[in-house]
Coordinates of C-alpha atoms in Angstrom, one line a residue:
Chain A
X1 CA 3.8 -73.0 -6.9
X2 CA 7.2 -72.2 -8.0
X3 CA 6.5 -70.7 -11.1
X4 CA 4.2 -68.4 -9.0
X5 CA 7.3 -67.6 -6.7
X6 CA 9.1 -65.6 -9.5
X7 CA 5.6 -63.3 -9.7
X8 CA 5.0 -62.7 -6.3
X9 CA 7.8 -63.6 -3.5
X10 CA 5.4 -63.2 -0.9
X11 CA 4.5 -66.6 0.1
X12 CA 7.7 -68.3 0.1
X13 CA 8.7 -65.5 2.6
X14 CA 5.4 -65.9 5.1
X15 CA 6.3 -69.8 4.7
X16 CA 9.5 -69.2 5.6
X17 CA 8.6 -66.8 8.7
X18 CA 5.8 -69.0 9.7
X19 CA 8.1 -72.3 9.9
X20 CA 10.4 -70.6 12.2
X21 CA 7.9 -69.2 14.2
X22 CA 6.3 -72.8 14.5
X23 CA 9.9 -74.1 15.3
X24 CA 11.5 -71.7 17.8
X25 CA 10.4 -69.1 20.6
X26 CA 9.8 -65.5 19.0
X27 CA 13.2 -64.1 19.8
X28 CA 15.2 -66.8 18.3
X29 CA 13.1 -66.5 14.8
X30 CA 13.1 -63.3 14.6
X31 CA 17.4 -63.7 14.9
X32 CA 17.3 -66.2 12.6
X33 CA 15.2 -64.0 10.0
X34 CA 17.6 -61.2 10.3
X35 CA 21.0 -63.9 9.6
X36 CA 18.9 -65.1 6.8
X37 CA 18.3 -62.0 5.3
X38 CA 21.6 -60.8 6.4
X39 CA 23.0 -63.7 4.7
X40 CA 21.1 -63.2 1.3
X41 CA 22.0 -59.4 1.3
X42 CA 26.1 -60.6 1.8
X43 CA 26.1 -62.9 -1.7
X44 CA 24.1 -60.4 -3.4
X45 CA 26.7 -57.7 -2.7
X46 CA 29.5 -59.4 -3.3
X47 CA 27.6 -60.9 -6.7
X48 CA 26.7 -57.7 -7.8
X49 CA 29.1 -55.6 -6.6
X50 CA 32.0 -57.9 -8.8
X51 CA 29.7 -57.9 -11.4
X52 CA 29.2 -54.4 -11.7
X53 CA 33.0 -53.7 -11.9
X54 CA 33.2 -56.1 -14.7
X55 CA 30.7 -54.5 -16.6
X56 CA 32.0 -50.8 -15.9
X57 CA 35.1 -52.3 -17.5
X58 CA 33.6 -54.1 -20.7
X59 CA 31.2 -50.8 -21.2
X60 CA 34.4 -48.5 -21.3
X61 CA 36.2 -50.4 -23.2
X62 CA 33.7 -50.8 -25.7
X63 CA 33.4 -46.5 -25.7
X64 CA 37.1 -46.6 -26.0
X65 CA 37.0 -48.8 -29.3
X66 CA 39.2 -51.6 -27.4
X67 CA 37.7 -55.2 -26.0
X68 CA 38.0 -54.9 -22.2
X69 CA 39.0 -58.0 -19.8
X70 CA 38.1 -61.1 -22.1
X71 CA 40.4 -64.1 -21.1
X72 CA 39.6 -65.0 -17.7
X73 CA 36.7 -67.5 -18.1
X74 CA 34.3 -66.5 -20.9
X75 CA 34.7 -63.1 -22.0
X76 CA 36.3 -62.2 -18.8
X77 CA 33.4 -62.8 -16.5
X78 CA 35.8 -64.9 -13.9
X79 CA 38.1 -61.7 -14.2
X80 CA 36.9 -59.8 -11.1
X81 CA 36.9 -62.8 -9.0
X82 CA 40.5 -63.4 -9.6
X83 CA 40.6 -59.5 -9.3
X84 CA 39.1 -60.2 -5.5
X85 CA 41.3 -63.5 -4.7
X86 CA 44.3 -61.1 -5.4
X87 CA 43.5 -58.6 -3.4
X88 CA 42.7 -61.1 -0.3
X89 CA 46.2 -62.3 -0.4
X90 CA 47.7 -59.0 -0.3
X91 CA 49.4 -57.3 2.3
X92 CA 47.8 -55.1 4.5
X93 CA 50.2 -52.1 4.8
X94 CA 50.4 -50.5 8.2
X95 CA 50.7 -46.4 7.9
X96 CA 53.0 -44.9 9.9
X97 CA 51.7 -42.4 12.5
X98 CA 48.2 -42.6 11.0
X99 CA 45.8 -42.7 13.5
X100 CA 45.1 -46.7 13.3
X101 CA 41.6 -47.1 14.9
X102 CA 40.1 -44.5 12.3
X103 CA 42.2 -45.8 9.5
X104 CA 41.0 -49.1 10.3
X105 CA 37.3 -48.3 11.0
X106 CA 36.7 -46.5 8.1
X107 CA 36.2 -49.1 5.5
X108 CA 33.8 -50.3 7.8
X109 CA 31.9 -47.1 8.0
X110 CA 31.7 -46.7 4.2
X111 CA 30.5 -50.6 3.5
X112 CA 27.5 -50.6 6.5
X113 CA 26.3 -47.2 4.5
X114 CA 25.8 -48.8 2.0
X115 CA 25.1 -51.8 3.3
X116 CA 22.1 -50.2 5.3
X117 CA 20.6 -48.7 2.1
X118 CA 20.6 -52.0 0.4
X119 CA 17.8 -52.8 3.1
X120 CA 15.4 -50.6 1.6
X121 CA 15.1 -51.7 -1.7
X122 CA 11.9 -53.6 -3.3
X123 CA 13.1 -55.8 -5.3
X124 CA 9.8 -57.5 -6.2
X125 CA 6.7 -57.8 -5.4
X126 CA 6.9 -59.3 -1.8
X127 CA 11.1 -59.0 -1.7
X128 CA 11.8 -56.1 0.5
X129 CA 13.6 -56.4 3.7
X130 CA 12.1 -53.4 5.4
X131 CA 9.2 -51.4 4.1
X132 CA 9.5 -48.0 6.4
X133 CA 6.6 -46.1 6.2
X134 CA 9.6 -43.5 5.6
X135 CA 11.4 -45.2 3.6
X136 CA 12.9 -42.2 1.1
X137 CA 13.9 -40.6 3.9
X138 CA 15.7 -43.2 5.8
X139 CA 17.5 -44.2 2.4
X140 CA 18.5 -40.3 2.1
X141 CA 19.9 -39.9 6.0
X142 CA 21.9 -43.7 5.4
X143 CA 23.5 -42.9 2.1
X144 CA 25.1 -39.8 3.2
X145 CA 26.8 -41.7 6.4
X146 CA 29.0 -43.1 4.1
X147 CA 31.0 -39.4 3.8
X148 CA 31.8 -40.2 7.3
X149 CA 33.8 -42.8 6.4
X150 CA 35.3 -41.1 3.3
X151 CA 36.5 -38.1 6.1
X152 CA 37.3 -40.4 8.3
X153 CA 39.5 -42.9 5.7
X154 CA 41.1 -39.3 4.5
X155 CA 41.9 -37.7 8.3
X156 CA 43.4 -40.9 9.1
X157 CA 46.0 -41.7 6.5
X158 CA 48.3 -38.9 7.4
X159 CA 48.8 -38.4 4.0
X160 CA 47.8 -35.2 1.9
X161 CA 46.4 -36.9 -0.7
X162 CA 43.4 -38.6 1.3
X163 CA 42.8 -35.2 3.1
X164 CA 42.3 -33.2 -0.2
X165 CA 40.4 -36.0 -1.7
X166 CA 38.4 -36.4 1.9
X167 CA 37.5 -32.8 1.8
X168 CA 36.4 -32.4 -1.6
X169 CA 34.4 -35.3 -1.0
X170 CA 32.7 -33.9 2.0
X171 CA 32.2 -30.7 0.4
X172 CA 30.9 -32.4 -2.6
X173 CA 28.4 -34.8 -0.8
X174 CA 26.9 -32.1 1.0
X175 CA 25.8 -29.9 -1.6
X176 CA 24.6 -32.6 -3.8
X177 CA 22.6 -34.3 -0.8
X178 CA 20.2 -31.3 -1.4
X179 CA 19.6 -31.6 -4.9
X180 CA 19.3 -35.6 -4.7
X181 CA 16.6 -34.9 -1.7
X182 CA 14.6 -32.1 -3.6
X183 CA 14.5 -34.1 -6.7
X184 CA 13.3 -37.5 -4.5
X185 CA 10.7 -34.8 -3.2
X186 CA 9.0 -34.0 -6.3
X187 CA 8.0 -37.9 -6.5
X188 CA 7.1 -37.8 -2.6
X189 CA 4.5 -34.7 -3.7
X190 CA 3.3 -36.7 -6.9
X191 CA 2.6 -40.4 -5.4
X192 CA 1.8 -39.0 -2.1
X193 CA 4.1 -41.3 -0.2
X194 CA 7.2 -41.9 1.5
X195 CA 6.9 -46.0 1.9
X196 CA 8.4 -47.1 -1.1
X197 CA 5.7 -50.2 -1.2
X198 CA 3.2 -47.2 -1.9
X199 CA 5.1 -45.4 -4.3
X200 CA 5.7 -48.3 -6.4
X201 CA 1.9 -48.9 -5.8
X202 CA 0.6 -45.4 -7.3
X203 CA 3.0 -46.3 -10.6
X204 CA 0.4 -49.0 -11.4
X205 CA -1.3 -46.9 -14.2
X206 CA 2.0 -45.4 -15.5
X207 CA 5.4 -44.5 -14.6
X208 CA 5.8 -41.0 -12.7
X209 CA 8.5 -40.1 -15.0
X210 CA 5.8 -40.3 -17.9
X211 CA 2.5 -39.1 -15.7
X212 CA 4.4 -36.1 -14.2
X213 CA 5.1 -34.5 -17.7
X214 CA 8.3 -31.9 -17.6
X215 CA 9.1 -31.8 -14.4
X216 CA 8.8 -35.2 -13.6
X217 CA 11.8 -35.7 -16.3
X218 CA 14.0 -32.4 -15.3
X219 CA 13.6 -33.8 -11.4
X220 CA 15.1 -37.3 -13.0
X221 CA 17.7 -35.6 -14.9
X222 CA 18.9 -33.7 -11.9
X223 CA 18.7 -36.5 -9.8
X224 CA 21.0 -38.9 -12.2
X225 CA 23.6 -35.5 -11.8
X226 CA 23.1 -34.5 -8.2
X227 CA 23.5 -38.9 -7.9
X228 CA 26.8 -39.2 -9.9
X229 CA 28.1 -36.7 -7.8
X230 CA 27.1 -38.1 -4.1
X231 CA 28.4 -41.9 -5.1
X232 CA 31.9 -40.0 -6.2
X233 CA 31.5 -41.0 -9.6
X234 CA 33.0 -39.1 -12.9
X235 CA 32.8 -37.1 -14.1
X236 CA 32.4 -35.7 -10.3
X237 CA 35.4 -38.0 -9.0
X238 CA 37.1 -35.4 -7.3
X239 CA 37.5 -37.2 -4.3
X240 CA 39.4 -39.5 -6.5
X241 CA 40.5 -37.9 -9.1
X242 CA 43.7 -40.6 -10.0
X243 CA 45.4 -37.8 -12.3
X244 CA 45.7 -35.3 -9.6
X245 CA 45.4 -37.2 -6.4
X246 CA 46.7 -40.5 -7.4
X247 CA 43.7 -42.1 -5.3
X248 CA 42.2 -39.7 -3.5
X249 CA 40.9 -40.9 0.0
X250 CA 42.0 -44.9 -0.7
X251 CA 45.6 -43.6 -1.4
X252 CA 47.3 -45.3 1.7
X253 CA 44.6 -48.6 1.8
X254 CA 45.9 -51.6 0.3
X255 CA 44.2 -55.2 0.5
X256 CA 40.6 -56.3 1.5
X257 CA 40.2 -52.3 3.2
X258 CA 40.9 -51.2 -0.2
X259 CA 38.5 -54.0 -1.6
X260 CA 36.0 -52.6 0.8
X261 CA 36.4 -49.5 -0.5
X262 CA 35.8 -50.5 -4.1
X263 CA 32.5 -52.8 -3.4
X264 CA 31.2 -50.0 -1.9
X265 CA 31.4 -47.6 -4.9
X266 CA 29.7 -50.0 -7.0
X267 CA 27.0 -51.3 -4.6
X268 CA 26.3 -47.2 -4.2
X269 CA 26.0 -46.8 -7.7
X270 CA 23.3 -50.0 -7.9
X271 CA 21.2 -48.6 -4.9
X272 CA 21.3 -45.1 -6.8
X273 CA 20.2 -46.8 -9.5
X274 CA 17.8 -49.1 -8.3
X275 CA 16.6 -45.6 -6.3
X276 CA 16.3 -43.8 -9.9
X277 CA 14.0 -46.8 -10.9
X278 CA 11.8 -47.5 -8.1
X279 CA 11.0 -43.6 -7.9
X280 CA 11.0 -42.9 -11.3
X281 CA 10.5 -46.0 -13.6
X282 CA 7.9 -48.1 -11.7
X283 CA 10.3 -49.9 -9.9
X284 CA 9.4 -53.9 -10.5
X285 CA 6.2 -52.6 -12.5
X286 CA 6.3 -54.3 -15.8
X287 CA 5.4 -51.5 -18.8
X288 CA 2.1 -51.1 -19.6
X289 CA 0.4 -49.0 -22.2
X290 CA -3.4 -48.5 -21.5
X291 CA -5.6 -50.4 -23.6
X292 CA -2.9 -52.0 -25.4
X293 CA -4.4 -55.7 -23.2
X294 CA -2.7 -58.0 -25.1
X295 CA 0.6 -56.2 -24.6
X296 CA -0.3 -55.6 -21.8
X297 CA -0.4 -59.3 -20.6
X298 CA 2.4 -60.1 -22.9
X299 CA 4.5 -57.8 -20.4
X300 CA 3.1 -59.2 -17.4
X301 CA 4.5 -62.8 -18.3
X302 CA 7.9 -61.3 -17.6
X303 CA 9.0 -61.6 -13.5
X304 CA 9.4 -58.2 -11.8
X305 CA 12.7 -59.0 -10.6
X306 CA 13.8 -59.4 -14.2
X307 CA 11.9 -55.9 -14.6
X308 CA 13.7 -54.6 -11.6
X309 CA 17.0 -55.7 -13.2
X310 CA 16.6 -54.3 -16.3
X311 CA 15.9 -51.0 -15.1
X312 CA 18.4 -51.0 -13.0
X313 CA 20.9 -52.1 -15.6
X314 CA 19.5 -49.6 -18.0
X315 CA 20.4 -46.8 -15.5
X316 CA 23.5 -48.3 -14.4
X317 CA 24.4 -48.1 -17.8
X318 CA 23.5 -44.3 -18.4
X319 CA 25.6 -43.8 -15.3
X320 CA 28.7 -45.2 -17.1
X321 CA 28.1 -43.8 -20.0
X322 CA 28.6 -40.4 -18.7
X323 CA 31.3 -41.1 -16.5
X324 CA 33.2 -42.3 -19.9
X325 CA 32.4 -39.4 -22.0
X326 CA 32.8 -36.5 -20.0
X327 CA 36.0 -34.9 -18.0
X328 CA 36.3 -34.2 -14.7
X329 CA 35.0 -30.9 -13.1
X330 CA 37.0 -28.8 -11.4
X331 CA 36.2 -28.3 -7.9
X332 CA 34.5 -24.4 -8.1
X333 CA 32.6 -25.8 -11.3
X334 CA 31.3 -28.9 -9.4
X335 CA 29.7 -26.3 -6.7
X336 CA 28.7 -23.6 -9.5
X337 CA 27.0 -26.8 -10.9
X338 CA 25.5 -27.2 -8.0
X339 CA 24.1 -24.0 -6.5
X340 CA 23.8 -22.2 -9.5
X341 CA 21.9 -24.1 -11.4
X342 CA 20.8 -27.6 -10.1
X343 CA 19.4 -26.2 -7.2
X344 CA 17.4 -23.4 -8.3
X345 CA 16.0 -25.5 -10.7
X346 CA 14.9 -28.0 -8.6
X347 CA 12.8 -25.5 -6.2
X348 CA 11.4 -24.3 -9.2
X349 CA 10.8 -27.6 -10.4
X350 CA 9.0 -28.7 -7.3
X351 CA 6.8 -25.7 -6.9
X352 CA 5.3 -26.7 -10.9
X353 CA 5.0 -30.4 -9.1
X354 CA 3.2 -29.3 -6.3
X355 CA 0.8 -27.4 -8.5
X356 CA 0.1 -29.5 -10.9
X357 CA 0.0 -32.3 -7.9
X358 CA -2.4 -29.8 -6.5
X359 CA -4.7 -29.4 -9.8
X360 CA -4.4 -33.3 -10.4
X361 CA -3.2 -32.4 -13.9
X362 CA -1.0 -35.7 -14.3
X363 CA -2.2 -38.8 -15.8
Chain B
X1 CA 16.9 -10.4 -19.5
X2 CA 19.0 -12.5 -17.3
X3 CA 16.2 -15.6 -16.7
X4 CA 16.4 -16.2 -20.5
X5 CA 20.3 -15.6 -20.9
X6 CA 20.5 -18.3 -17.7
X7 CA 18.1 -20.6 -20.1
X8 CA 19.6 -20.4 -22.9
X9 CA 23.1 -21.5 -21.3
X10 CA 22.0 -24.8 -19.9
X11 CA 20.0 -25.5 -23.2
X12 CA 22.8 -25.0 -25.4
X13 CA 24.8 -27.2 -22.3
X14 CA 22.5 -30.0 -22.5
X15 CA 22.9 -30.0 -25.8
X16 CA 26.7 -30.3 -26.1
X17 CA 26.3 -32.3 -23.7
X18 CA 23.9 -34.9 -25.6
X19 CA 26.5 -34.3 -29.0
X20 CA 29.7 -36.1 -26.9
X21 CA 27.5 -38.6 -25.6
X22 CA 25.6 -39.5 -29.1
X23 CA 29.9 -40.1 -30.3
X24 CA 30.5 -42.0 -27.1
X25 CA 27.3 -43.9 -27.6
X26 CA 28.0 -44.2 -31.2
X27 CA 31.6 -46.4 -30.3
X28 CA 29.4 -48.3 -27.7
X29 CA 26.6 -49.8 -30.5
X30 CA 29.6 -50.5 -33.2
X31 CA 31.8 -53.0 -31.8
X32 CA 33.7 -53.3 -35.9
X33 CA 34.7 -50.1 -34.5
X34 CA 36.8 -51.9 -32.0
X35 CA 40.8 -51.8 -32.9
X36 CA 41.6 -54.1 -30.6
X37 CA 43.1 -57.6 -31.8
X38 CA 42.7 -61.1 -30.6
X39 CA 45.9 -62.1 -31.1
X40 CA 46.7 -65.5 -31.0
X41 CA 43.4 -66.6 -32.1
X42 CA 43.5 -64.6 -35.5
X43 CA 47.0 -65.4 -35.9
X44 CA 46.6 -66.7 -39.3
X45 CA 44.4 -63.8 -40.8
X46 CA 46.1 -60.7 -38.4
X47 CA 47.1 -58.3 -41.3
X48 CA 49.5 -55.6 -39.7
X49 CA 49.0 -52.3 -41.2
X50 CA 51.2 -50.6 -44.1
X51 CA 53.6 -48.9 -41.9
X52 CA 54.4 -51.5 -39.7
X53 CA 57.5 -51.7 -39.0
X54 CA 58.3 -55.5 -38.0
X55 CA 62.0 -56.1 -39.2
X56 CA 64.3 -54.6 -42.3
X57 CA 64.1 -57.0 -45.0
X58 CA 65.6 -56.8 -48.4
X59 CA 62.7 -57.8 -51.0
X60 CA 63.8 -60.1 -53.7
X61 CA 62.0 -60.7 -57.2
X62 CA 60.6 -64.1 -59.0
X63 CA 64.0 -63.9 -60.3
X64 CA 66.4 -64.1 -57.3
X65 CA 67.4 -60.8 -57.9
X66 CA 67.7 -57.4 -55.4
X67 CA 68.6 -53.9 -55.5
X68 CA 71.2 -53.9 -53.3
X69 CA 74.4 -53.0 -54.4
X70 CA 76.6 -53.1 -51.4
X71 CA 77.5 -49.5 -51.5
X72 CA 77.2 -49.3 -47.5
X73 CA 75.2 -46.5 -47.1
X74 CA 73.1 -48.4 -44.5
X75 CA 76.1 -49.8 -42.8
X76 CA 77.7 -46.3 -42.2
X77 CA 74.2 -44.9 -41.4
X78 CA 72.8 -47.7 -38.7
X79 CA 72.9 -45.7 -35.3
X80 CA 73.8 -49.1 -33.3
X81 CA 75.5 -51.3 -35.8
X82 CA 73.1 -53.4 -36.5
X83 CA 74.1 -53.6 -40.4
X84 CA 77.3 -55.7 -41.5
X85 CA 77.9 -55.1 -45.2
X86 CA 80.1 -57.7 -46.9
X87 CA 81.3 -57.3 -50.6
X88 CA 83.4 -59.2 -53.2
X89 CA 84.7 -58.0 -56.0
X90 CA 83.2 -59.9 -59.6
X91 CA 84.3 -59.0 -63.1
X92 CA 81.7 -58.1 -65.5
X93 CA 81.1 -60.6 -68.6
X94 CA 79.9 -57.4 -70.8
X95 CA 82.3 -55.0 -70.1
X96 CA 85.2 -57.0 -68.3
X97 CA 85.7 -54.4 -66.0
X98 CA 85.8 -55.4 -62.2
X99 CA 82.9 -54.2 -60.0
X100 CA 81.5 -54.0 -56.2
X101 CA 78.9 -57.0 -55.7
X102 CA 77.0 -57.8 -52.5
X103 CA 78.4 -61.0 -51.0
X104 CA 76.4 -60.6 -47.3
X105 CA 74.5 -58.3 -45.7
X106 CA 74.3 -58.8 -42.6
X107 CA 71.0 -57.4 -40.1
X108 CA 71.2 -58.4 -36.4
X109 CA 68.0 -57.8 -35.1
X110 CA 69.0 -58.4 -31.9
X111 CA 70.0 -54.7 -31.8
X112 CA 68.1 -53.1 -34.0
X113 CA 65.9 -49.8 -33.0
X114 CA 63.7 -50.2 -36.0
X115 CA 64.9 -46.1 -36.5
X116 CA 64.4 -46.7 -40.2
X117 CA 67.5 -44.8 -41.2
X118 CA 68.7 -47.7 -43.2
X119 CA 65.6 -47.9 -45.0
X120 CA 65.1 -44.1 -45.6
X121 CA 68.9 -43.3 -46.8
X122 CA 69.3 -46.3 -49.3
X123 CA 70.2 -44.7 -52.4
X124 CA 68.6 -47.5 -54.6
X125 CA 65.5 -48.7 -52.7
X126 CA 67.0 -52.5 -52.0
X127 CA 65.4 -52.3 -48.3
X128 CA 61.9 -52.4 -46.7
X129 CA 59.7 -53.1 -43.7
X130 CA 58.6 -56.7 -43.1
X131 CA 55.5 -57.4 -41.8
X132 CA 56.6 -60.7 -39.6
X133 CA 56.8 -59.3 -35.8
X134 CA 57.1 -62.9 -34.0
X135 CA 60.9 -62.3 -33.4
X136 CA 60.8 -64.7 -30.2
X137 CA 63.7 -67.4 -30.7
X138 CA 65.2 -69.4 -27.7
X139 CA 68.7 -68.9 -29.2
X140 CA 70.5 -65.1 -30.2
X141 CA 72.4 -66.3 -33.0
X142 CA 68.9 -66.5 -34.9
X143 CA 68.5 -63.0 -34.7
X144 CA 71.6 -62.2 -36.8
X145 CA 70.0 -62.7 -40.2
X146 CA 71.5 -62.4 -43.9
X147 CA 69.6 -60.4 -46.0
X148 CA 70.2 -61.8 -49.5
X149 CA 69.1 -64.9 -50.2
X150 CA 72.0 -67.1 -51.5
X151 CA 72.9 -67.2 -54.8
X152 CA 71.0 -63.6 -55.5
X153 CA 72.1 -61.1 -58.0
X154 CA 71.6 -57.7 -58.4
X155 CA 68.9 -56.7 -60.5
X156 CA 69.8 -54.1 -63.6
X157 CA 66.8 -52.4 -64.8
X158 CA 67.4 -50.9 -68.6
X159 CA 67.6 -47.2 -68.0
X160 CA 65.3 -46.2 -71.2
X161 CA 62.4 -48.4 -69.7
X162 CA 62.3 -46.1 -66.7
X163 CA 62.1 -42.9 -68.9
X164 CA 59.1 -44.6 -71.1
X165 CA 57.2 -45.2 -67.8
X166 CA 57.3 -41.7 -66.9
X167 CA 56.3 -40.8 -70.9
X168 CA 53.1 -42.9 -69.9

């Protein structure tokens, strides 16, 4: 029983729904489902979303030829968590003539963006909060509510900092929502599906970005740029751009709000990556090579979650690899970048996808 | 004409592209590439490197014997007055003539810049970089150091031996 809870999360979660059901009237369980899950989804962010900031640092320092945090606990891996306890005690610095209910409702706006993607996610087999029979979509319209936030964090401040940083943000976001979309749609046009259940599903005999030849791999690569650039990440951190702009949009935020902030850079950067691998890499598929069966099986033995992981990880870590090898774009270079050349290529791209979609010419 | 022009740019992109990530990548595989030192736990094997410069020292021989022949050169030179040159006078047995010798020299590295001028202008080569860099002491008096060791003497190299070296 347990050991078949790692393969297939299914039952524990039918257990778990049934026993409430048995236990308290329909409205009640169904409350208690969504604390649960609610619950579950708060540790894992604040795990991973510490744990990702330690790793960014370790992974630059080790492209940097130095040794990154290392004393706190074993090789630093307590270090963000004193990082966090630090910045709970601190001060929360009022702005003068800012406009406080924005100010202080932006954080909000940025964390619940992110925090509504999360939902979307299969983690395993049977570990999904929601499956939406539109699922792409709704992760594509929640992701990009987070610029609200950024606009609203940079309006706010009453400093000119933030505003630059807000605005390049916004113009940034905007023109890379398209290419992230159009590259996600070249998937949508091979598996046939926007429930990501299903797309994971049609990824049973190989992973799209293998079955959909070329353009399966140019609509990833453009989706790892356009991606970078909508979670504000270098070398696209214009909205942030500490050299110019000190801080960009989190310029006047101090404390938790800044915290807040933070997290939700990393968690975006997880749920692009965890995107990049459901759509792209099979998601919690294990790798499977056909007619290879005893390798095959071998593969299966491993748990999807620690599939899911390892993808993620494995894109997570291209991610930061870039951001530590190349500079910053200038702003006119970031939207040349985009319109000149990711975009066209992508409505190329997908017309080849449709046809070959259309001809059944993948695997 | 254009199409392939507009091809061409974002293959030969890619490609630079994939070059600064393969050195980037390259660091990230080779951690003996990483400069970084643990201090205090390789305290005993830390090697500084050659041109460390951790305090001015004056190197003595098997012998007890220096270079140094108190002509002040450092003393005048030292920026901050870090260098206190005391001499005595001593009569030679060989030639019974009186001459300058070293009696202290005095290095407070409390105030030192580590500028190296003393090191550089030094006519004879008595001075030198030492490699010791945990200068920490709970009292400042330690800091004011004496250079020769007690009981030192200046060390007289036979001029011909220097001109056979150079024959060789």
């Amino acid at each position: 029983m347990l050991t078949s809870i790692i393969y297939d999360f299914s039952p524990l979660t039918h257990r778990i729904d049934q026993f409430l059901s048995e236990t308290f009237s329909p409205g009640w369980a169904v409350t208690m489902e969504l604390v649960i899950v609610g619950l579950v989804f708060l540790l894992f962010y604040a795990v991973v979303g510490l744990f990702l900031v330690l790793a960014e640092r370790r992974v630059c320092a080790f492209i940097q030829n130095r040794l990154g945090p290392n004393r706190v606990g074993p090789e630093g891996l307590l270090q963000t968590i004193a990082d966090l306890l630090k910045l709970l005690f601190k001060e929360l610095i009022p702005i003068k003539r800012a406009d406080k209910f924005l100010y202080n409702l932006a954080p909000f706006i940025v964390i619940i963006a992110s925090f509504m993607a999360i939902a979307a996610i299969p983690f395993a087999k049977g570990l999904h909060a929601i499956d939406f029979n539109i699922g792409i979509f709704y992760v594509i319209a929640v992701s990009s509510l987070g610029v609200v936030g950024i606009l609203l964090a940079g309006w706010s401040s009453n400093s000119k900092y933030s505003l630059i940083g807000a605005m390049r943000s916004g113009a940034q976001i905007i023109s890379y929502e398209l290419s992230v979309a159009l590259s996600l749609l070249a998937i949508v046009v091979l598996s046939g599906s926007m429930q990501l259940s299903e797309v994971i599903a049609s990824q049973e005999s190989g992973w799209w970005i293998w079955r959909g030849h070329l353009p399966a791999f140019i609509a990833f690569l453009v989706y790892l740029i356009a991606s970078t650039a909508e979670i504000n990440r270098g070398p696209f951190d214009l909205a942030e751009a500490e050299s110019e702009l000190t801080a960009g949009f989190h310029t006047e935020y101090s404390g938790i709000k800044f915290a807040f902030f933070f997290l939700a850079e990393y968690m975006n950067m997880f749920i692009v990556a965890s995107f990049a691998t459901t759509m792209f890499l099979g998601g919690w598929l294990p790798f499977h090579i056909d007619g290879w069966y005893a390798f095959n099986h071998m593969m299966d033995f491993i748990p999807p979650v620690v599939w899911y992981l390892g993808k993620t990880a494995f894109i997570i870590y291209l991610i930061m690899w870039f951001k530590w090898t190349f500079p910053r774009l200038r702003i006119d270079q970031l939207l040349t970048l985009e319109w000149k050349y990711l975009l066209p290529i992508n409505l190329v791209n997908i017309l080849i996808v449709a046809f070959i979609s259309w001809k059944n010419w993948h695997f | 004409m254009e199409i392939i022009n507009y091809i061409k740019d974002i293959l030969k992109a890619l490609r630079s592209l994939w070059k600064g990530m393969m050195v980037t990548g390259y660091y990230f595989v080779h951690p003996k590439e990483i400069v970084t030192q643990r201090y205090p736990e390789n305290r005993k094997k830390l090697e500084m490197f050659d041109r460390f410069k951790g305090e001015v020292t004056m190197p003595h021989d098997e012998n007890n014997t220096h270079l140094c022949t108190g002509c002040g050169i450092c003393e005048t030179n030292c920026p901050n007055g870090s260098i206190e040159i005391i001499t005595r006078k001593e009569i030679n047995p060989e030639t019974g003539k009186a001459e300058r010798v070293i009696d202290k020299h005095i290095y407070h590295l409390s105030m030192c810049t580590f500028c190296e001028l003393c090191i550089k202008t030094c006519p004879s080569n008595a001075l030198a970089w030492g490699q010791s860099f945990e200068h920490a002491v709970f009292d400042r008096h330690k800091l004011t150091k004496v250079l020769n060791q007690p009981g030192s003497k200046l060390r007289k190299e036979p001029k011909e031996k220097k001109v056979t070296e150079e024959k060789n």
